Amino acid sequence: MNQPTQSAHTWQSIRAEVLRRIRSREWPPGSMIPNEADLAIELGCARATVNRALRDLAEAGVLDRRRRAGTRVAATPVRRAVLQIPVIRDEVAALGQPYGYRLLSREMAAPPPTVAATLSLPTGEAALHVRALHLSGAHPFVIEDRWITPAAAPGILDADLSQVSANEWLVRNAPFTAGTLSFGAVCADDQLAALLDCASGTPLLRLDRTTADGARIVTAAALTYHAGYRLRTTI
Amino acid sequence: MNQPTQSAHTWQSIRAEVLRRIRSREWPPGSMIPNEADLAIELGCARATVNRALRDLAEAGVLDRRRRAGTRVAATPVRRAVLQIPVIRDEVAALGQPYGYRLLSREMAAPPPTVAATLSLPTGEAALHVRALHLSGAHPFVIEDRWITPAAAPGILDADLSQVSANEWLVRNAPFTAGTLSFGAVCADDQLAALLDCASGTPLLRLDRTTADGARIVTAAALTYHAGYRLRTTI
DNA sequence: GAGAAAAATATGTATAGACATATATACCAT
DNA sequence: ATGGTATATATGTCTATACATATTTTTCTC
């Protein structure tokens, strides 16, 4: 008397049906929807399948779920956009351009106070400072200006950063558990303009990134992209 | 002889153990890991539990999984950062500031060619053009410059956009299924500078957003943020 | 009525078992 | 060798069942 084990009701189809009801205003924003057990009966599938579908929609921000309180349609759906943060080499390759890399400078130095604070370094303590230019074909793509806590990235001081960018070396060799990302706009100063082959004063997108392994900040990097660069994603 | 139904092995604990092995280089980047069935036996839980843990790690970009081929540790983990795109009112409120809104202009007009192309509008056909300023306390926060296809947003022509921003009206009243987002940097021209209370030439972060319901583009908006604004997220 | 304790309930999750599906690999015919 | 076909296998998913957990609601006590 059991249903066939694999029914026509996949969790994706359940999710599609729920989405349809939300979009048709059958279940308007802010309203409660039936509980999992009832939905399972109505739609003719197991509760686990409904759970999978609703959990997915909750992750996407379409539903709000709370134990005992039930599930409601999000009143103002907070849309989540997923940014893919690839290794720069891969990002350039995805554009169909040959990737190039040039190490500009590499030195141990005491970072400026703001960077020292970000890295939680005692004042005056030195860190590894690396600047590099990534190229897309013959054109400058992005400038990487990075500070690294050597103690948090064992081996970095022996790495040949003229061959492999710090970006890639760290991704491959320094495990990390968390990080922050922030975007802003800056004006090209003379140095940036020369490196990125644009006019001084050109507005540029800048991405600041920190990477941590547990509580310890491994690296802080500023990526300044070439003029006209846009970061794209879909919702 | 069954294990107790709720064992100490939750899918989160399985995920933590897998992550530990990856980070300790027991399973180095690029290497295969045991299949689900074997892992389930080794870790003393059901395969479904292992599946849940590994699926989660695959979604996070830590693992690559393919049917029949098995599961391997991602060689260069593509990090995914999740951007929360809240309604502007909520974003300002989250900063602890009172939210303000001022409609700058509202008119039906034929959009410039680039916008017409984005909206898939026939040349010369009019669309609703709305410009508004969102305030954080007394300070300008972001300028919204938006074109709307009225046919795709029934009711928008009757909405009182001097009270509710087009942003909010659309979120609440126009169902949408997909969209694109792109970030770039622009320089403040005289008009932007005046509205955003900054010097002409200041670099500003600009977000371009399109929203679609199925194949039909509902709206295209450009959000130009105040000087110094940073978009933040965590990895 | 106020506050604490108990019951009810919706979601969250684990399990065993079965089948579905993609695809790597082995095998076979040419 | 080459190309097509069969087979094996790892992941993907559904089901039924049971228990866990967070809250809300109700009931009891003072």
Short mmCIF file of N, CA and C (backbone and C1' of nucleotides) in Angstrom, two decimals, chain A residues 5-7 9-12 45-47 49 52 66-68, chain D residues 12-26:
data_model
loop_
_atom_site.label_atom_id
_atom_site.label_comp_id
_atom_site.label_asym_id
_atom_site.label_seq_id
_atom_site.Cartn_x
_atom_site.Cartn_y
_atom_site.Cartn_z
N THR A 5 8.50 4.36 -4.07
CA THR A 5 9.54 5.04 -3.28
C THR A 5 9.91 6.38 -3.88
N GLN A 6 10.07 6.42 -5.20
CA GLN A 6 10.43 7.69 -5.84
C GLN A 6 9.18 8.21 -6.53
N SER A 7 8.54 9.16 -5.92
CA SER A 7 7.31 9.67 -6.51
C SER A 7 7.61 10.80 -7.47
N HIS A 9 6.79 13.64 -6.92
CA HIS A 9 6.93 14.85 -6.12
C HIS A 9 8.34 14.98 -5.57
N THR A 10 9.16 15.66 -6.29
CA THR A 10 10.50 15.93 -5.79
C THR A 10 10.43 17.16 -4.89
N TRP A 11 11.46 17.37 -4.09
CA TRP A 11 11.41 18.54 -3.22
C TRP A 11 11.47 19.81 -4.06
N GLN A 12 12.07 19.73 -5.23
CA GLN A 12 12.08 20.91 -6.10
C GLN A 12 10.69 21.25 -6.59
N CYS A 45 3.04 13.85 -0.36
CA CYS A 45 4.43 13.42 -0.23
C CYS A 45 4.78 13.32 1.24
N ALA A 46 6.00 12.90 1.53
CA ALA A 46 6.41 12.75 2.93
C ALA A 46 6.74 14.11 3.53
N ARG A 47 6.63 14.20 4.85
CA ARG A 47 6.92 15.48 5.50
C ARG A 47 8.36 15.89 5.26
N THR A 49 10.07 15.64 2.70
CA THR A 49 10.19 16.29 1.39
C THR A 49 9.71 17.74 1.47
N ARG A 52 12.36 19.72 3.28
CA ARG A 52 13.50 20.06 2.42
C ARG A 52 13.18 21.29 1.57
N ARG A 66 9.98 29.34 12.34
CA ARG A 66 10.38 29.24 13.75
C ARG A 66 9.69 28.04 14.37
N ARG A 67 10.41 27.35 15.20
CA ARG A 67 9.84 26.18 15.85
C ARG A 67 8.59 26.58 16.61
N ARG A 68 7.68 25.70 16.55
CA ARG A 68 6.39 25.83 17.24
C ARG A 68 5.55 26.98 16.65
P DG D 12 25.37 14.61 -4.34
"O5'" DG D 12 23.95 14.03 -4.75
"C5'" DG D 12 23.50 14.14 -6.10
"C4'" DG D 12 22.01 13.88 -6.16
"C3'" DG D 12 21.21 14.58 -5.07
"O3'" DG D 12 20.05 15.19 -5.65
"C1'" DG D 12 20.75 12.26 -5.04
P DT D 13 19.14 16.11 -4.77
"O5'" DT D 13 17.99 15.09 -4.39
"C5'" DT D 13 17.31 14.41 -5.43
"C4'" DT D 13 16.39 13.37 -4.85
"C3'" DT D 13 15.51 13.89 -3.71
"O3'" DT D 13 14.19 13.89 -4.19
"C1'" DT D 13 16.36 11.71 -3.28
P DC D 14 13.01 14.36 -3.27
"O5'" DC D 14 12.37 12.98 -2.80
"C5'" DC D 14 11.83 12.10 -3.77
"C4'" DC D 14 11.16 10.95 -3.06
"C3'" DC D 14 10.25 11.40 -1.91
"O3'" DC D 14 8.98 10.79 -2.02
"C1'" DC D 14 11.86 9.82 -1.15
P DT D 15 7.88 11.09 -0.90
"O5'" DT D 15 8.09 9.87 0.09
"C5'" DT D 15 8.21 8.57 -0.46
"C4'" DT D 15 8.17 7.55 0.65
"C3'" DT D 15 7.31 7.97 1.84
"O3'" DT D 15 6.36 6.96 2.14
"C1'" DT D 15 9.50 7.34 2.56
P DA D 16 5.11 7.33 3.09
"O5'" DA D 16 5.50 6.54 4.43
"C5'" DA D 16 6.10 5.26 4.35
"C4'" DA D 16 6.60 4.85 5.72
"C3'" DA D 16 5.75 5.36 6.89
"O3'" DA D 16 5.57 4.30 7.82
"C1'" DA D 16 7.99 6.09 7.15
P DT D 17 4.68 4.52 9.12
"O5'" DT D 17 5.79 4.82 10.23
"C5'" DT D 17 6.91 3.94 10.35
"C4'" DT D 17 7.89 4.52 11.35
"C3'" DT D 17 7.26 5.14 12.59
"O3'" DT D 17 7.66 4.40 13.72
"C1'" DT D 17 9.02 6.49 11.74
P DA D 18 7.00 4.68 15.15
"O5'" DA D 18 8.20 5.41 15.91
"C5'" DA D 18 9.53 4.91 15.78
"C4'" DA D 18 10.50 5.97 16.28
"C3'" DA D 18 10.01 6.67 17.55
"O3'" DA D 18 10.92 6.40 18.61
"C1'" DA D 18 10.81 8.24 15.92
P DC D 19 10.54 6.80 20.09
"O5'" DC D 19 11.44 8.10 20.29
"C5'" DC D 19 12.83 8.00 19.95
"C4'" DC D 19 13.37 9.39 19.73
"C3'" DC D 19 13.18 10.33 20.93
"O3'" DC D 19 14.46 10.80 21.29
"C1'" DC D 19 12.60 11.39 18.90
P DA D 20 14.63 11.87 22.41
"O5'" DA D 20 14.86 13.21 21.58
"C5'" DA D 20 15.90 13.25 20.60
"C4'" DA D 20 16.25 14.69 20.29
"C3'" DA D 20 16.28 15.64 21.48
"O3'" DA D 20 17.31 16.59 21.25
"C1'" DA D 20 14.57 16.33 19.98
P DT D 21 17.63 17.69 22.33
"O5'" DT D 21 16.75 18.90 21.83
"C5'" DT D 21 16.97 19.39 20.51
"C4'" DT D 21 16.16 20.66 20.34
"C3'" DT D 21 16.09 21.55 21.58
"O3'" DT D 21 16.23 22.88 21.12
"C1'" DT D 21 13.93 21.09 20.81
P DA D 22 16.69 24.03 22.11
"O5'" DA D 22 15.72 25.20 21.64
"C5'" DA D 22 15.58 25.45 20.25
"C4'" DA D 22 14.21 26.04 19.99
"C3'" DA D 22 13.83 27.20 20.90
"O3'" DA D 22 13.18 28.17 20.10
"C1'" DA D 22 12.16 25.55 21.00
P DT D 23 13.45 29.73 20.35
"O5'" DT D 23 12.01 30.22 20.79
"C5'" DT D 23 11.18 29.26 21.40
"C4'" DT D 23 9.79 29.33 20.80
"C3'" DT D 23 8.92 30.32 21.57
"O3'" DT D 23 7.99 30.90 20.69
"C1'" DT D 23 8.17 28.09 21.92
P DT D 24 7.30 32.28 21.20
"O5'" DT D 24 5.79 31.80 21.29
"C5'" DT D 24 5.21 31.11 20.18
"C4'" DT D 24 4.02 30.30 20.66
"C3'" DT D 24 2.98 31.11 21.43
"O3'" DT D 24 1.72 30.90 20.82
"C1'" DT D 24 3.55 29.15 22.62
P DT D 25 0.45 31.74 21.29
"O5'" DT D 25 -0.26 30.69 22.27
"C5'" DT D 25 -0.52 29.37 21.79
"C4'" DT D 25 -1.08 28.54 22.93
"C3'" DT D 25 -2.14 29.24 23.77
"O3'" DT D 25 -3.29 28.42 23.80
"C1'" DT D 25 -0.51 28.24 25.16
P DT D 26 -4.62 28.88 24.59
"O5'" DT D 26 -4.52 27.93 25.87
"C5'" DT D 26 -4.26 26.54 25.68
"C4'" DT D 26 -4.01 25.88 27.03
"C3'" DT D 26 -5.05 26.22 28.10
"O3'" DT D 26 -5.60 25.02 28.61
"C1'" DT D 26 -2.84 26.50 28.95
#
